[in-house]
Coordinates of C-alpha atoms in Angstrom, one line a residue:
X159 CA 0.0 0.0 0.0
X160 CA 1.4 3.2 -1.1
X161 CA -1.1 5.3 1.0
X162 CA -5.0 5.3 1.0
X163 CA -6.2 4.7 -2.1
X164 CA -3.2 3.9 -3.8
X165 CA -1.3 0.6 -3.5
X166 CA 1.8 -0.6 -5.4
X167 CA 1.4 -4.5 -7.3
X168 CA 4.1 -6.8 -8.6
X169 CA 3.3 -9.3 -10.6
X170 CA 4.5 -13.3 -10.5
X171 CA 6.5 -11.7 -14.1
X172 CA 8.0 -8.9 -12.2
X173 CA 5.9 -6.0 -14.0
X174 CA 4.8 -3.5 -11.5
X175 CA 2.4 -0.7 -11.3
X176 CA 0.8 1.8 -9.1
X177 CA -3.0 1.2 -8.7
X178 CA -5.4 4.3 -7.8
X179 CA -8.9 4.4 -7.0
X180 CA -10.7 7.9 -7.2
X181 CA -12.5 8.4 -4.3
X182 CA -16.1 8.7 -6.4
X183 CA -15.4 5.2 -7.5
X184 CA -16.3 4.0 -3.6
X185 CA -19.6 3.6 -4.2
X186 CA -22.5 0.8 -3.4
X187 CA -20.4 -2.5 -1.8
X188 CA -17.0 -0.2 -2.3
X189 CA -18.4 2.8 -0.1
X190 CA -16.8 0.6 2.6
X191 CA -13.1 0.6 1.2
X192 CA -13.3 4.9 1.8
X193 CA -12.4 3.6 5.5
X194 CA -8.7 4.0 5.7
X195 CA -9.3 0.9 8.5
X196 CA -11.0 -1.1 5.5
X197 CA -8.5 0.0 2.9
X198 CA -5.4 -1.2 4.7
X199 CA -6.8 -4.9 5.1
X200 CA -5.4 -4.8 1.7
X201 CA -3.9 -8.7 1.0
X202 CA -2.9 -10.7 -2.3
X203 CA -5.9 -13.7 -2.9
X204 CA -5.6 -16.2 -5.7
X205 CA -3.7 -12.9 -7.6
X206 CA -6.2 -10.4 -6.9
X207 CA -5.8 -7.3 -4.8
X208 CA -8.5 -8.4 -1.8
X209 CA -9.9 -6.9 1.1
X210 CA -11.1 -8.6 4.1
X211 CA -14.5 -7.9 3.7
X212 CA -14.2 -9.7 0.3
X213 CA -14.1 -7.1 -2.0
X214 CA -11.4 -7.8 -4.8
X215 CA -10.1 -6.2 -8.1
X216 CA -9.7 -7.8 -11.0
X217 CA -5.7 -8.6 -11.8
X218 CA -6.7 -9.3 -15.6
X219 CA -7.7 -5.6 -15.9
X220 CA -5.0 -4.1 -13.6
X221 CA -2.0 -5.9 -15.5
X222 CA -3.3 -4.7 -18.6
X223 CA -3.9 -1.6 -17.9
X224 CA -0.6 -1.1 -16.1
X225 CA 1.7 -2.9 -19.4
X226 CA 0.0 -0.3 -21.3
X227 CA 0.3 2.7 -19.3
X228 CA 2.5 2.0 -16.3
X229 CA -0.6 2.6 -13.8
X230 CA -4.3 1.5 -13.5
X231 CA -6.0 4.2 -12.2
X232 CA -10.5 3.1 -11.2
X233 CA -12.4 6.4 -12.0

């Protein structure tokens, strides 16, 4: 975790990326994840970015994202 709302990922090939989630993104079963206390559960799952209340991102769309662009940023 680089700080709330941003986290740094590796990848099993090395490739890494920062991650950022916009603050209006937290909305509906996300709202929770505006909780710095929620956010920082933050674990690796199976290769997705998890939380312990089960919410997870989807690494398909993060590695692309960040071998395109070098970041994945959720808007």
């Amino acid at each position: 975790m680089v700080n709330h709302l941003s986290l740094l990922v590796t990848f099993n090939d090395g490739t890494q990326g920062k991650v950022t989630i916009a603050p209006q993104w937290l909305t509906g079963v996300f709202a929770e994840l505006q909780q710095y206390g929620t956010f920082k559960t933050v674990f690796v799952e199976h290769g997705a970015v998890t939380w312990e209340n089960g919410l997870d991102l989807d690494p398909k769309s993060m590695y692309d994202a960040i071998t395109a662009h070098g970041s994945y940023k959720i808007q």
